[in-house]
Amino acid sequence: MAASVFTAVPRAPPVAVFKLTADFREDGDSRKVNLGVGAYRTDEGQPWVLPVVKKVEQMIANDNSLNHEYLPILGLPEFRANASRIALGDDSPAIKENRIGSVQSLGGTGALRIGAEFLRRWYNGNNNTATPVYISAPSWENHNSVFVDAGFKDIRTYHYWDAAKRGLDLQGLLDDMEKAPEFSIFILHACAHNPTGTDPTPDQWKQIAAVMKRRFLFPFFDSAYQGFASGSLDKDAWAVRYFVSEGFELFCAQSFSKNFGLYNERVGTLTVVGKDTDSVQRALSQMEKIVRTTWSNPPSQGARIVATTLSSPQLFAEWKDNVKTMADRVLLMRSELRSRLEALGTPGTWNHITEQIGMFSFTGLNPKQVEYMIKEKHIYLMASGRINMCGLTTKNLDYVAKSIHEAVTKIQ
């Protein structure tokens, strides 16, 4: 029998976070805790379908006027308009001046990919694969992969995390921006930086914007946690809105996986802010061509859920309340974990756990300590020391805190 045409294909390494979840599922230990997966969990450790989402799903199911015809290539118009509105704000000058546009995408990753494809084809010259793309060190691992797969050849990192201070390395970040070639692309986390949970303050964002404007750097925001980080939609969108108010042309990728709990519906948007209506429309016309050969046409269910919720004042208020429930639980777990570690006298400082924001915390645990946590304590977390705060519950907090204490004390 002839060899397979796929014989020479090398086996790719598994995606780390999904491999971690698979290992967790196979672990038979009753004490096991999953702090790896990037999804919200209740205090019972269960996924949560938002009450407002359940209500809207029922409304959609009962609406006999709906059908399964194709959407426009760029997506459901009312979804796109409302998604951009909550990112940029009701009083956004860009919306009022009709110089924004958007593309419905398959989650935040799809928005990043469409944006990356467009930038490679049409930004800083035609098909300029040499434009430097700067990604924070560390960052969500998919940022690098998306831009590499889109064809960019010069992916660089910018300083972000100061391991000694367990906080933002602002000076290193600004220095890297000063040294970056003009027209470089910078991937910026709009809020709840993944994996560190450390965000610039408004004053620090102003300093970042000033350098980017002077150096002609292009901001590409990734907004995966709006509302989920602080509990406030407006606070979590502050950076994006400030850059728009400063006259930047920019991209903003949005995901509704976390703040709507619609992980498997793949609901996202890419919002484009330009100098004028014509330039935005020309950009969208090219994005339409990219979408046509990528997924051709987006799915409707998740987009309808989000659009229905955002366009009704009553449902919008309910959703904001649901989002605050999730954000408040995360904040509570942060304070509870910190207080336990401090009560145990765990070596080091732990204030960074409550100073960080969003779903993730960068604990400061090193790879050997992480290995100890997994092998000896059956607590699953990323090799970087990143933990999902939603994996903590009132039932496992003591066990996790004591295990961290043990890991830090025993393993250097």
mmCIF file of C-alpha atoms in Angstrom:
data_model
loop_
_atom_site.group_PDB
_atom_site.id
_atom_site.type_symbol
_atom_site.label_atom_id
_atom_site.label_comp_id
_atom_site.label_asym_id
_atom_site.label_seq_id
_atom_site.Cartn_x
_atom_site.Cartn_y
_atom_site.Cartn_z
ATOM 1 C CA MET A 1 0.000 0.000 0.000
ATOM 2 C CA ALA A 2 1.374 3.429 -0.972
ATOM 3 C CA ALA A 3 2.331 5.867 1.792
ATOM 4 C CA SER A 4 -0.152 8.605 2.675
ATOM 5 C CA VAL A 5 0.336 11.985 1.046
ATOM 6 C CA PHE A 6 0.226 13.307 4.633
ATOM 7 C CA THR A 7 3.137 11.157 5.883
ATOM 8 C CA ALA A 8 5.601 14.047 5.922
ATOM 9 C CA VAL A 9 3.245 16.373 7.853
ATOM 10 C CA PRO A 10 4.762 17.070 11.285
ATOM 11 C CA ARG A 11 2.479 16.830 14.315
ATOM 12 C CA ALA A 12 1.832 20.329 15.693
ATOM 13 C CA PRO A 13 2.112 20.828 19.449
ATOM 14 C CA PRO A 14 -1.282 21.035 21.204
ATOM 15 C CA VAL A 15 -2.713 24.452 22.127
ATOM 16 C CA ALA A 16 -1.501 24.867 25.709
ATOM 17 C CA VAL A 17 -4.716 26.044 27.376
ATOM 18 C CA PHE A 18 -6.850 23.316 25.751
ATOM 19 C CA LYS A 19 -4.235 20.654 26.591
ATOM 20 C CA LEU A 20 -4.351 21.859 30.213
ATOM 21 C CA THR A 21 -8.136 21.423 30.291
ATOM 22 C CA ALA A 22 -7.842 17.933 28.787
ATOM 23 C CA ASP A 23 -5.279 16.973 31.456
ATOM 24 C CA PHE A 24 -7.577 18.361 34.159
ATOM 25 C CA ARG A 25 -10.519 16.273 32.907
ATOM 26 C CA GLU A 26 -8.432 13.095 32.985
ATOM 27 C CA ASP A 27 -7.221 13.751 36.554
ATOM 28 C CA GLY A 28 -9.101 11.544 39.016
ATOM 29 C CA ASP A 29 -8.051 13.448 42.152
ATOM 30 C CA SER A 30 -11.021 14.871 44.077
ATOM 31 C CA ARG A 31 -9.052 18.010 45.039
ATOM 32 C CA LYS A 32 -8.349 19.040 41.443
ATOM 33 C CA VAL A 33 -8.866 22.685 40.444
ATOM 34 C CA ASN A 34 -8.788 24.163 36.921
ATOM 35 C CA LEU A 35 -7.324 27.688 36.928
ATOM 36 C CA GLY A 36 -6.386 27.554 33.254
ATOM 37 C CA VAL A 37 -9.480 27.871 31.077
ATOM 38 C CA GLY A 38 -10.370 31.386 29.902
ATOM 39 C CA ALA A 39 -14.073 31.286 30.703
ATOM 40 C CA TYR A 40 -16.302 32.481 33.537
ATOM 41 C CA ARG A 41 -17.386 30.035 36.208
ATOM 42 C CA THR A 42 -19.916 30.408 39.035
ATOM 43 C CA ASP A 43 -19.031 29.827 42.691
ATOM 44 C CA GLU A 44 -20.160 26.236 42.057
ATOM 45 C CA GLY A 45 -17.494 25.974 39.340
ATOM 46 C CA GLN A 46 -20.105 25.802 36.563
ATOM 47 C CA PRO A 47 -20.522 27.738 33.277
ATOM 48 C CA TRP A 48 -23.130 30.512 33.519
ATOM 49 C CA VAL A 49 -25.657 31.301 30.810
ATOM 50 C CA LEU A 50 -26.531 34.941 31.463
ATOM 51 C CA PRO A 51 -30.214 35.354 32.422
ATOM 52 C CA VAL A 52 -30.614 38.108 29.819
ATOM 53 C CA VAL A 53 -29.189 35.784 27.147
ATOM 54 C CA LYS A 54 -31.704 33.060 28.069
ATOM 55 C CA LYS A 55 -34.513 35.604 27.820
ATOM 56 C CA VAL A 56 -33.385 36.908 24.410
ATOM 57 C CA GLU A 57 -32.857 33.385 23.048
ATOM 58 C CA GLN A 58 -36.490 32.656 23.896
ATOM 59 C CA MET A 59 -37.595 35.877 22.189
ATOM 60 C CA ILE A 60 -35.673 34.905 19.048
ATOM 61 C CA ALA A 61 -37.113 31.375 19.092
ATOM 62 C CA ASN A 62 -40.644 32.791 19.303
ATOM 63 C CA ASP A 63 -40.156 35.382 16.534
ATOM 64 C CA ASN A 64 -41.804 33.866 13.451
ATOM 65 C CA SER A 65 -40.540 36.669 11.214
ATOM 66 C CA LEU A 66 -36.929 35.435 11.432
ATOM 67 C CA ASN A 67 -35.405 33.041 8.908
ATOM 68 C CA HIS A 68 -32.055 31.526 7.994
ATOM 69 C CA GLU A 69 -31.245 33.586 4.907
ATOM 70 C CA TYR A 70 -27.692 34.831 4.415
ATOM 71 C CA LEU A 71 -26.697 37.979 6.272
ATOM 72 C CA PRO A 72 -24.800 40.723 4.422
ATOM 73 C CA ILE A 73 -21.119 39.774 4.032
ATOM 74 C CA LEU A 74 -20.084 42.403 6.584
ATOM 75 C CA GLY A 75 -22.665 41.113 9.054
ATOM 76 C CA LEU A 76 -25.942 41.966 10.768
ATOM 77 C CA PRO A 77 -26.259 45.789 10.464
ATOM 78 C CA GLU A 78 -27.916 46.362 13.865
ATOM 79 C CA PHE A 79 -25.287 44.202 15.557
ATOM 80 C CA ARG A 80 -22.413 46.052 13.911
ATOM 81 C CA ALA A 81 -23.830 49.472 14.762
ATOM 82 C CA ASN A 82 -24.504 48.616 18.414
ATOM 83 C CA ALA A 83 -21.159 46.874 18.912
ATOM 84 C CA SER A 84 -19.281 49.938 17.666
ATOM 85 C CA ARG A 85 -21.487 52.191 19.791
ATOM 86 C CA ILE A 86 -20.626 50.472 23.066
ATOM 87 C CA ALA A 87 -16.922 50.458 22.170
ATOM 88 C CA LEU A 88 -16.751 54.119 21.171
ATOM 89 C CA GLY A 89 -19.537 55.601 23.335
ATOM 90 C CA ASP A 90 -22.888 57.230 22.568
ATOM 91 C CA ASP A 91 -21.299 60.666 22.212
ATOM 92 C CA SER A 92 -18.326 59.536 20.094
ATOM 93 C CA PRO A 93 -17.180 62.255 17.664
ATOM 94 C CA ALA A 94 -16.279 59.520 15.149
ATOM 95 C CA ILE A 95 -19.837 58.134 15.162
ATOM 96 C CA LYS A 96 -21.377 61.613 14.916
ATOM 97 C CA GLU A 97 -19.096 62.456 11.986
ATOM 98 C CA ASN A 98 -19.925 59.141 10.258
ATOM 99 C CA ARG A 99 -16.290 58.064 9.984
ATOM 100 C CA ILE A 100 -16.551 54.614 11.507
ATOM 101 C CA GLY A 101 -17.432 51.243 10.060
ATOM 102 C CA SER A 102 -17.384 47.662 11.260
ATOM 103 C CA VAL A 103 -17.210 44.032 10.213
ATOM 104 C CA GLN A 104 -18.941 41.201 12.058
ATOM 105 C CA SER A 105 -16.384 38.483 12.759
ATOM 106 C CA LEU A 106 -15.983 35.000 14.178
ATOM 107 C CA GLY A 107 -15.110 36.139 17.686
ATOM 108 C CA GLY A 108 -12.291 38.462 18.623
ATOM 109 C CA THR A 109 -9.783 36.197 16.863
ATOM 110 C CA GLY A 110 -11.685 36.603 13.591
ATOM 111 C CA ALA A 111 -11.646 40.380 14.029
ATOM 112 C CA LEU A 112 -7.888 40.331 14.592
ATOM 113 C CA ARG A 113 -7.364 38.144 11.543
ATOM 114 C CA ILE A 114 -9.468 40.303 9.195
ATOM 115 C CA GLY A 115 -7.678 43.397 10.510
ATOM 116 C CA ALA A 116 -4.265 41.772 10.087
ATOM 117 C CA GLU A 117 -5.059 40.604 6.543
ATOM 118 C CA PHE A 118 -6.249 44.088 5.601
ATOM 119 C CA LEU A 119 -3.200 45.801 7.098
ATOM 120 C CA ARG A 120 -0.804 43.482 5.285
ATOM 121 C CA ARG A 121 -2.532 44.172 1.953
ATOM 122 C CA TRP A 122 -3.228 47.886 2.227
ATOM 123 C CA TYR A 123 -1.394 49.589 5.126
ATOM 124 C CA ASN A 124 1.972 51.347 4.721
ATOM 125 C CA GLY A 125 2.086 50.414 1.026
ATOM 126 C CA ASN A 126 0.604 47.458 -0.839
ATOM 127 C CA ASN A 127 1.347 43.995 0.544
ATOM 128 C CA ASN A 128 4.016 45.364 2.867
ATOM 129 C CA THR A 129 4.909 42.288 4.928
ATOM 130 C CA ALA A 130 7.903 44.142 6.417
ATOM 131 C CA THR A 131 5.871 46.612 8.506
ATOM 132 C CA PRO A 132 6.878 45.880 12.123
ATOM 133 C CA VAL A 133 4.076 44.560 14.342
ATOM 134 C CA TYR A 134 4.650 45.096 18.072
ATOM 135 C CA ILE A 135 3.043 42.790 20.657
ATOM 136 C CA SER A 136 3.349 43.218 24.426
ATOM 137 C CA ALA A 137 5.724 40.971 26.388
ATOM 138 C CA PRO A 138 3.909 38.898 27.488
ATOM 139 C CA SER A 139 0.658 38.760 25.521
ATOM 140 C CA TRP A 140 -2.103 36.377 24.528
ATOM 141 C CA GLU A 141 -0.251 33.809 22.403
ATOM 142 C CA ASN A 142 -2.727 34.074 19.513
ATOM 143 C CA HIS A 143 -1.684 37.687 18.795
ATOM 144 C CA ASN A 144 1.665 36.545 17.462
ATOM 145 C CA SER A 145 0.196 33.617 15.510
ATOM 146 C CA VAL A 146 -2.523 35.682 13.821
ATOM 147 C CA PHE A 147 -0.092 38.271 12.450
ATOM 148 C CA VAL A 148 2.472 35.653 11.391
ATOM 149 C CA ASP A 149 -0.232 33.685 9.571
ATOM 150 C CA ALA A 150 -1.441 36.911 7.916
ATOM 151 C CA GLY A 151 2.032 37.205 6.362
ATOM 152 C CA PHE A 152 3.849 39.765 8.524
ATOM 153 C CA LYS A 153 7.576 39.010 8.669
ATOM 154 C CA ASP A 154 8.737 41.369 11.439
ATOM 155 C CA ILE A 155 6.948 40.609 14.714
ATOM 156 C CA ARG A 156 8.535 42.386 17.685
ATOM 157 C CA THR A 157 7.774 42.677 21.392
ATOM 158 C CA TYR A 158 7.437 45.804 23.490
ATOM 159 C CA HIS A 159 8.182 45.997 27.211
ATOM 160 C CA TYR A 160 5.089 45.640 29.342
ATOM 161 C CA TRP A 161 5.438 43.483 32.456
ATOM 162 C CA ASP A 162 7.987 44.355 35.134
ATOM 163 C CA ALA A 163 8.527 41.030 36.929
ATOM 164 C CA ALA A 164 10.404 42.618 39.831
ATOM 165 C CA LYS A 165 7.693 45.205 40.513
ATOM 166 C CA ARG A 166 4.911 42.845 39.398
ATOM 167 C CA GLY A 167 3.401 45.754 37.511
ATOM 168 C CA LEU A 168 3.583 47.798 34.321
ATOM 169 C CA ASP A 169 6.981 48.700 32.859
ATOM 170 C CA LEU A 170 5.790 52.056 31.551
ATOM 171 C CA GLN A 171 9.249 53.481 30.838
ATOM 172 C CA GLY A 172 10.281 50.383 28.892
ATOM 173 C CA LEU A 173 7.030 50.530 26.919
ATOM 174 C CA LEU A 174 7.454 54.227 26.046
ATOM 175 C CA ASP A 175 11.129 53.700 25.116
ATOM 176 C CA ASP A 176 10.162 50.895 22.720
ATOM 177 C CA MET A 177 7.555 53.146 21.099
ATOM 178 C CA GLU A 178 10.103 55.954 20.730
ATOM 179 C CA LYS A 179 12.488 53.553 18.967
ATOM 180 C CA ALA A 180 9.854 51.880 16.769
ATOM 181 C CA PRO A 181 9.983 52.750 13.050
ATOM 182 C CA GLU A 182 7.269 55.161 11.967
ATOM 183 C CA PHE A 183 3.995 53.483 10.876
ATOM 184 C CA SER A 184 4.684 50.388 12.985
ATOM 185 C CA ILE A 185 1.539 48.578 14.193
ATOM 186 C CA PHE A 186 1.030 48.222 17.956
ATOM 187 C CA ILE A 187 -1.377 45.649 19.393
ATOM 188 C CA LEU A 188 -2.866 47.192 22.542
ATOM 189 C CA HIS A 189 -5.105 45.472 25.099
ATOM 190 C CA ALA A 190 -8.057 47.826 25.664
ATOM 191 C CA CYS A 191 -8.545 46.587 29.243
ATOM 192 C CA ALA A 192 -7.831 43.556 31.449
ATOM 193 C CA HIS A 193 -4.487 42.789 29.820
ATOM 194 C CA ASN A 194 -4.098 39.077 29.096
ATOM 195 C CA PRO A 195 -2.182 37.454 30.771
ATOM 196 C CA THR A 196 -0.956 40.000 33.327
ATOM 197 C CA GLY A 197 -4.220 41.684 34.370
ATOM 198 C CA THR A 198 -2.192 44.916 34.577
ATOM 199 C CA ASP A 199 -3.554 47.959 32.721
ATOM 200 C CA PRO A 200 -2.118 51.451 32.248
ATOM 201 C CA THR A 201 -3.891 54.206 34.210
ATOM 202 C CA PRO A 202 -5.651 56.966 32.233
ATOM 203 C CA ASP A 203 -2.606 59.229 32.747
ATOM 204 C CA GLN A 204 -0.310 56.486 31.476
ATOM 205 C CA TRP A 205 -2.567 55.905 28.457
ATOM 206 C CA LYS A 206 -2.250 59.635 27.699
ATOM 207 C CA GLN A 207 1.543 59.309 27.685
ATOM 208 C CA ILE A 208 1.318 56.256 25.410
ATOM 209 C CA ALA A 209 -1.030 58.090 23.013
ATOM 210 C CA ALA A 210 1.253 61.137 22.889
ATOM 211 C CA VAL A 211 4.249 59.050 21.803
ATOM 212 C CA MET A 212 2.195 57.033 19.302
ATOM 213 C CA LYS A 213 0.810 60.202 17.720
ATOM 214 C CA ARG A 214 4.247 61.810 17.436
ATOM 215 C CA ARG A 215 5.822 58.647 16.024
ATOM 216 C CA PHE A 216 2.946 57.899 13.570
ATOM 217 C CA LEU A 217 2.291 54.464 15.118
ATOM 218 C CA PHE A 218 -0.933 52.596 14.322
ATOM 219 C CA PRO A 219 -3.079 51.460 17.296
ATOM 220 C CA PHE A 220 -4.841 48.107 16.938
ATOM 221 C CA PHE A 221 -6.882 47.592 20.100
ATOM 222 C CA ASP A 222 -8.037 44.181 21.255
ATOM 223 C CA SER A 223 -11.100 44.576 23.483
ATOM 224 C CA ALA A 224 -12.081 41.154 24.823
ATOM 225 C CA TYR A 225 -13.351 42.109 28.296
ATOM 226 C CA GLN A 226 -15.362 45.339 28.117
ATOM 227 C CA GLY A 227 -17.559 45.552 31.231
ATOM 228 C CA PHE A 228 -16.138 42.297 32.531
ATOM 229 C CA ALA A 229 -12.948 43.916 33.862
ATOM 230 C CA SER A 230 -14.220 46.656 36.169
ATOM 231 C CA GLY A 231 -17.982 46.135 35.945
ATOM 232 C CA SER A 232 -18.262 49.413 33.991
ATOM 233 C CA LEU A 233 -18.568 49.489 30.184
ATOM 234 C CA ASP A 234 -17.387 53.093 30.056
ATOM 235 C CA LYS A 235 -14.368 52.628 32.325
ATOM 236 C CA ASP A 236 -13.198 49.585 30.366
ATOM 237 C CA ALA A 237 -13.466 51.461 27.046
ATOM 238 C CA TRP A 238 -11.661 54.570 28.299
ATOM 239 C CA ALA A 239 -8.425 53.977 26.389
ATOM 240 C CA VAL A 240 -10.093 53.320 23.026
ATOM 241 C CA ARG A 241 -12.322 56.384 23.390
ATOM 242 C CA TYR A 242 -9.392 58.579 24.411
ATOM 243 C CA PHE A 243 -7.397 57.579 21.315
ATOM 244 C CA VAL A 244 -10.426 58.377 19.116
ATOM 245 C CA SER A 245 -10.805 61.785 20.820
ATOM 246 C CA GLU A 246 -7.129 62.443 20.029
ATOM 247 C CA GLY A 247 -7.808 61.999 16.307
ATOM 248 C CA PHE A 248 -6.229 58.584 15.759
ATOM 249 C CA GLU A 249 -7.240 56.325 12.919
ATOM 250 C CA LEU A 250 -7.410 52.875 14.491
ATOM 251 C CA PHE A 251 -8.806 49.364 14.575
ATOM 252 C CA CYS A 252 -10.628 47.870 17.541
ATOM 253 C CA ALA A 253 -11.301 44.124 17.678
ATOM 254 C CA GLN A 254 -14.192 43.251 19.998
ATOM 255 C CA SER A 255 -15.217 39.922 21.451
ATOM 256 C CA PHE A 256 -18.562 39.155 23.094
ATOM 257 C CA SER A 257 -17.429 35.743 24.346
ATOM 258 C CA LYS A 258 -16.702 36.878 27.898
ATOM 259 C CA ASN A 259 -19.118 39.735 28.542
ATOM 260 C CA PHE A 260 -22.105 37.873 27.051
ATOM 261 C CA GLY A 261 -20.904 34.366 27.913
ATOM 262 C CA LEU A 262 -21.319 33.459 24.217
ATOM 263 C CA TYR A 263 -18.062 31.530 23.931
ATOM 264 C CA ASN A 264 -19.161 29.014 21.301
ATOM 265 C CA GLU A 265 -21.333 31.396 19.243
ATOM 266 C CA ARG A 266 -18.192 33.218 17.994
ATOM 267 C CA VAL A 267 -19.483 36.779 18.157
ATOM 268 C CA GLY A 268 -17.055 39.581 17.392
ATOM 269 C CA THR A 269 -16.550 42.780 15.438
ATOM 270 C CA LEU A 270 -13.747 44.791 13.968
ATOM 271 C CA THR A 271 -14.449 48.517 14.253
ATOM 272 C CA VAL A 272 -12.580 50.864 11.927
ATOM 273 C CA VAL A 273 -12.151 54.539 12.821
ATOM 274 C CA GLY A 274 -10.890 56.734 9.980
ATOM 275 C CA LYS A 275 -10.417 60.396 9.090
ATOM 276 C CA ASP A 276 -13.519 60.594 6.892
ATOM 277 C CA THR A 277 -16.478 58.574 5.591
ATOM 278 C CA ASP A 278 -14.957 57.854 2.198
ATOM 279 C CA SER A 279 -11.726 56.324 3.526
ATOM 280 C CA VAL A 280 -13.668 54.072 5.924
ATOM 281 C CA GLN A 281 -16.004 52.893 3.158
ATOM 282 C CA ARG A 282 -13.057 52.070 0.917
ATOM 283 C CA ALA A 283 -11.458 50.069 3.733
ATOM 284 C CA LEU A 284 -14.713 48.180 4.333
ATOM 285 C CA SER A 285 -14.999 47.349 0.626
ATOM 286 C CA GLN A 286 -11.633 45.576 0.825
ATOM 287 C CA MET A 287 -12.541 43.864 4.086
ATOM 288 C CA GLU A 288 -15.671 42.545 2.391
ATOM 289 C CA LYS A 289 -13.420 40.807 -0.152
ATOM 290 C CA ILE A 290 -11.276 39.304 2.621
ATOM 291 C CA VAL A 291 -14.367 38.006 4.456
ATOM 292 C CA ARG A 292 -15.740 36.535 1.225
ATOM 293 C CA THR A 293 -12.800 34.143 0.926
ATOM 294 C CA THR A 294 -12.424 33.518 4.673
ATOM 295 C CA TRP A 295 -15.879 32.599 6.024
ATOM 296 C CA SER A 296 -17.920 34.172 3.231
ATOM 297 C CA ASN A 297 -20.848 35.026 5.487
ATOM 298 C CA PRO A 298 -21.172 35.306 9.275
ATOM 299 C CA PRO A 299 -23.559 33.346 11.545
ATOM 300 C CA SER A 300 -26.639 35.121 12.876
ATOM 301 C CA GLN A 301 -27.601 33.616 16.243
ATOM 302 C CA GLY A 302 -24.999 35.201 18.515
ATOM 303 C CA ALA A 303 -25.151 38.497 16.635
ATOM 304 C CA ARG A 304 -28.942 38.604 17.044
ATOM 305 C CA ILE A 305 -28.646 37.958 20.788
ATOM 306 C CA VAL A 306 -26.189 40.822 21.220
ATOM 307 C CA ALA A 307 -28.028 43.218 18.874
ATOM 308 C CA THR A 308 -31.416 42.584 20.536
ATOM 309 C CA THR A 309 -29.917 43.140 23.990
ATOM 310 C CA LEU A 310 -27.966 46.292 23.138
ATOM 311 C CA SER A 311 -30.843 47.955 21.262
ATOM 312 C CA SER A 312 -33.419 47.612 24.076
ATOM 313 C CA PRO A 313 -32.937 49.942 27.098
ATOM 314 C CA GLN A 314 -34.528 47.389 29.448
ATOM 315 C CA LEU A 315 -32.490 44.418 28.167
ATOM 316 C CA PHE A 316 -29.341 46.562 28.058
ATOM 317 C CA ALA A 317 -29.806 47.423 31.744
ATOM 318 C CA GLU A 318 -30.327 43.734 32.574
ATOM 319 C CA TRP A 319 -27.170 42.804 30.674
ATOM 320 C CA LYS A 320 -25.086 45.433 32.476
ATOM 321 C CA ASP A 321 -26.361 43.993 35.763
ATOM 322 C CA ASN A 322 -25.391 40.448 34.651
ATOM 323 C CA VAL A 323 -21.922 41.649 33.627
ATOM 324 C CA LYS A 324 -21.462 43.373 36.985
ATOM 325 C CA THR A 325 -22.378 40.108 38.736
ATOM 326 C CA MET A 326 -19.489 38.398 36.935
ATOM 327 C CA ALA A 327 -17.041 41.264 37.492
ATOM 328 C CA ASP A 328 -17.899 41.498 41.187
ATOM 329 C CA ARG A 329 -17.320 37.772 41.727
ATOM 330 C CA VAL A 330 -13.871 38.073 40.136
ATOM 331 C CA LEU A 331 -13.031 41.073 42.347
ATOM 332 C CA LEU A 332 -14.172 39.143 45.430
ATOM 333 C CA MET A 333 -11.983 36.145 44.555
ATOM 334 C CA ARG A 334 -9.006 38.483 44.128
ATOM 335 C CA SER A 335 -9.408 40.009 47.588
ATOM 336 C CA GLU A 336 -10.086 36.616 49.208
ATOM 337 C CA LEU A 337 -7.000 34.980 47.673
ATOM 338 C CA ARG A 338 -4.741 37.889 48.595
ATOM 339 C CA SER A 339 -5.980 37.998 52.192
ATOM 340 C CA ARG A 340 -5.391 34.254 52.606
ATOM 341 C CA LEU A 341 -1.861 34.383 51.197
ATOM 342 C CA GLU A 342 -0.999 37.324 53.450
ATOM 343 C CA ALA A 343 -2.533 35.587 56.484
ATOM 344 C CA LEU A 344 -0.381 32.525 55.754
ATOM 345 C CA GLY A 345 2.706 34.739 55.585
ATOM 346 C CA THR A 346 3.477 33.527 52.068
ATOM 347 C CA PRO A 347 6.900 34.895 51.005
ATOM 348 C CA GLY A 348 6.785 37.867 48.635
ATOM 349 C CA THR A 349 4.184 40.577 48.097
ATOM 350 C CA TRP A 350 0.627 39.784 46.979
ATOM 351 C CA ASN A 351 -0.933 43.222 46.492
ATOM 352 C CA HIS A 352 -0.582 42.718 42.725
ATOM 353 C CA ILE A 353 -3.463 40.206 42.869
ATOM 354 C CA THR A 354 -5.958 42.941 43.817
ATOM 355 C CA GLU A 355 -4.234 45.634 41.742
ATOM 356 C CA GLN A 356 -4.597 43.544 38.580
ATOM 357 C CA ILE A 357 -7.961 43.486 36.820
ATOM 358 C CA GLY A 358 -10.122 41.180 34.744
ATOM 359 C CA MET A 359 -10.343 37.419 34.484
ATOM 360 C CA PHE A 360 -6.639 36.640 34.820
ATOM 361 C CA SER A 361 -3.949 37.182 37.406
ATOM 362 C CA PHE A 362 -0.239 36.892 36.776
ATOM 363 C CA THR A 363 0.705 35.277 40.083
ATOM 364 C CA GLY A 364 4.473 35.512 39.785
ATOM 365 C CA LEU A 365 4.843 31.726 40.203
ATOM 366 C CA ASN A 366 7.752 30.376 38.172
ATOM 367 C CA PRO A 367 7.567 27.293 35.882
ATOM 368 C CA LYS A 368 8.948 24.934 38.563
ATOM 369 C CA GLN A 369 6.381 26.158 41.085
ATOM 370 C CA VAL A 370 3.633 25.751 38.467
ATOM 371 C CA GLU A 371 4.826 22.186 37.830
ATOM 372 C CA TYR A 372 4.645 21.490 41.575
ATOM 373 C CA MET A 373 1.093 22.903 41.706
ATOM 374 C CA ILE A 374 -0.030 20.626 38.861
ATOM 375 C CA LYS A 375 1.792 17.419 39.796
ATOM 376 C CA GLU A 376 1.578 17.543 43.583
ATOM 377 C CA LYS A 377 -1.563 19.596 44.194
ATOM 378 C CA HIS A 378 -3.643 18.850 41.070
ATOM 379 C CA ILE A 379 -4.146 22.591 40.518
ATOM 380 C CA TYR A 380 -3.944 23.330 36.802
ATOM 381 C CA LEU A 381 -2.562 26.697 35.638
ATOM 382 C CA MET A 382 -0.541 28.021 32.712
ATOM 383 C CA ALA A 383 3.266 27.644 32.760
ATOM 384 C CA SER A 384 3.529 31.454 32.840
ATOM 385 C CA GLY A 385 1.874 31.480 36.287
ATOM 386 C CA ARG A 386 -1.340 32.943 34.881
ATOM 387 C CA ILE A 387 -4.501 31.874 36.702
ATOM 388 C CA ASN A 388 -8.155 32.387 35.861
ATOM 389 C CA MET A 389 -9.711 33.985 38.944
ATOM 390 C CA CYS A 390 -13.086 32.433 37.999
ATOM 391 C CA GLY A 391 -11.651 28.995 38.739
ATOM 392 C CA LEU A 392 -11.528 29.985 42.402
ATOM 393 C CA THR A 393 -14.584 29.284 44.565
ATOM 394 C CA THR A 394 -15.427 29.682 48.242
ATOM 395 C CA LYS A 395 -14.931 25.894 48.489
ATOM 396 C CA ASN A 396 -11.418 25.717 47.013
ATOM 397 C CA LEU A 397 -9.897 29.073 48.039
ATOM 398 C CA ASP A 398 -8.248 27.723 51.192
ATOM 399 C CA TYR A 399 -6.770 24.748 49.351
ATOM 400 C CA VAL A 400 -5.433 26.902 46.498
ATOM 401 C CA ALA A 401 -3.943 29.506 48.871
ATOM 402 C CA LYS A 402 -2.219 26.837 50.996
ATOM 403 C CA SER A 403 -0.912 25.150 47.836
ATOM 404 C CA ILE A 404 0.535 28.420 46.497
ATOM 405 C CA HIS A 405 2.108 29.016 49.926
ATOM 406 C CA GLU A 406 3.637 25.540 49.838
ATOM 407 C CA ALA A 407 4.907 25.942 46.253
ATOM 408 C CA VAL A 408 6.522 29.315 46.967
ATOM 409 C CA THR A 409 8.028 28.097 50.256
ATOM 410 C CA LYS A 410 9.367 24.743 48.996
ATOM 411 C CA ILE A 411 10.306 25.467 45.372
ATOM 412 C CA GLN A 412 12.617 28.329 44.427
#
